[in-house]
Amino acid sequence: MIVTISQNGILELPLALQEQLHEGDKYKVSMTDTSIVLEKVSQPLTVEEWFQRVEELGPDPDQLSLEEICEIVKEVRRERRTQQC
């Protein structure tokens, strides 16, 4: 695809590209000696989106049980007591 810069400095993208863009999307623009680069800036997730993604991941198969966590806490406390003496 070839585009032309207008006299006013406007770069009109071909319709095929325009159809892939959405109103409100933000892009970082940079230039090299031979090209203009547009990089989409990702929007931060809302709290709802974040929770939805976490939920979609499902439970962590490596997650420790409550009993295992309690045992680790007890062990650390024992170690600290012996170090303090």
Short mmCIF file of C-alpha atoms in Angstrom, two decimals:
data_model
loop_
_atom_site.label_atom_id
_atom_site.label_comp_id
_atom_site.label_asym_id
_atom_site.label_seq_id
_atom_site.Cartn_x
_atom_site.Cartn_y
_atom_site.Cartn_z
CA MET A 1 0.00 0.00 0.00
CA ILE A 2 1.24 3.43 -0.84
CA VAL A 3 -0.09 6.58 0.78
CA THR A 4 0.61 10.23 0.10
CA ILE A 5 1.02 13.03 2.61
CA SER A 6 -1.34 15.91 1.79
CA GLN A 7 -0.26 19.54 1.55
CA ASN A 8 -1.61 20.00 5.10
CA GLY A 9 0.58 17.16 6.40
CA ILE A 10 -2.28 14.70 6.67
CA LEU A 11 -1.59 11.02 6.05
CA GLU A 12 -4.77 9.27 4.98
CA LEU A 13 -4.68 5.55 5.62
CA PRO A 14 -6.19 3.17 3.08
CA LEU A 15 -9.69 1.91 3.86
CA ALA A 16 -8.38 -1.63 4.48
CA LEU A 17 -6.28 -0.26 7.37
CA GLN A 18 -8.96 2.10 8.63
CA GLU A 19 -11.36 -0.81 9.03
CA GLN A 20 -8.93 -2.46 11.46
CA LEU A 21 -8.72 0.63 13.69
CA HIS A 22 -11.22 1.65 16.34
CA GLU A 23 -12.24 5.12 17.45
CA GLY A 24 -10.40 6.09 20.62
CA ASP A 25 -7.48 3.69 20.11
CA LYS A 26 -4.14 5.31 20.90
CA TYR A 27 -0.89 4.78 19.03
CA LYS A 28 2.70 5.73 19.70
CA VAL A 29 4.21 7.21 16.53
CA SER A 30 7.91 7.12 15.74
CA MET A 31 9.97 7.76 12.64
CA THR A 32 13.15 6.31 11.26
CA ASP A 33 15.02 7.47 8.18
CA THR A 34 12.81 5.30 5.98
CA SER A 35 9.60 4.58 7.85
CA ILE A 36 6.81 5.77 10.08
CA VAL A 37 5.91 3.29 12.82
CA LEU A 38 2.59 3.14 14.66
CA GLU A 39 2.54 1.04 17.85
CA LYS A 40 -0.75 0.52 19.64
CA VAL A 41 -0.70 1.69 23.24
CA SER A 42 -2.45 -0.84 25.41
CA GLN A 43 -4.99 0.56 27.81
CA PRO A 44 -4.75 -0.47 31.46
CA LEU A 45 -7.28 -3.06 32.54
CA THR A 46 -10.27 -2.04 34.59
CA VAL A 47 -10.74 -3.84 37.91
CA GLU A 48 -13.57 -5.85 36.37
CA GLU A 49 -11.42 -6.90 33.40
CA TRP A 50 -8.58 -7.88 35.74
CA PHE A 51 -10.86 -10.04 37.90
CA GLN A 52 -12.35 -11.62 34.77
CA ARG A 53 -8.88 -12.57 33.47
CA VAL A 54 -7.90 -14.04 36.84
CA GLU A 55 -11.14 -16.02 36.92
CA GLU A 56 -10.55 -17.31 33.39
CA LEU A 57 -7.15 -18.65 34.44
CA GLY A 58 -8.79 -20.91 36.98
CA PRO A 59 -7.22 -22.20 40.16
CA ASP A 60 -3.44 -22.43 40.42
CA PRO A 61 -2.51 -26.13 40.42
CA ASP A 62 0.63 -25.32 42.43
CA GLN A 63 -1.22 -23.30 45.06
CA LEU A 64 -0.39 -24.38 48.59
CA SER A 65 -3.15 -25.67 50.81
CA LEU A 66 -4.04 -23.82 54.00
CA GLU A 67 -2.39 -26.61 55.99
CA GLU A 68 0.86 -26.26 54.01
CA ILE A 69 0.89 -22.50 54.54
CA CYS A 70 0.32 -22.95 58.28
CA GLU A 71 3.19 -25.45 58.46
CA ILE A 72 5.54 -23.03 56.66
CA VAL A 73 4.56 -20.21 59.05
CA LYS A 74 5.21 -22.47 62.05
CA GLU A 75 8.58 -23.50 60.64
CA VAL A 76 9.65 -19.89 60.06
CA ARG A 77 8.57 -18.94 63.57
CA ARG A 78 10.59 -21.87 65.01
CA GLU A 79 13.65 -20.79 63.03
CA ARG A 80 13.33 -17.19 64.24
CA ARG A 81 13.02 -18.32 67.86
CA THR A 82 16.17 -20.43 67.62
CA GLN A 83 18.07 -17.55 65.99
CA GLN A 84 17.04 -15.12 68.74
CA CYS A 85 18.35 -17.37 71.54
#
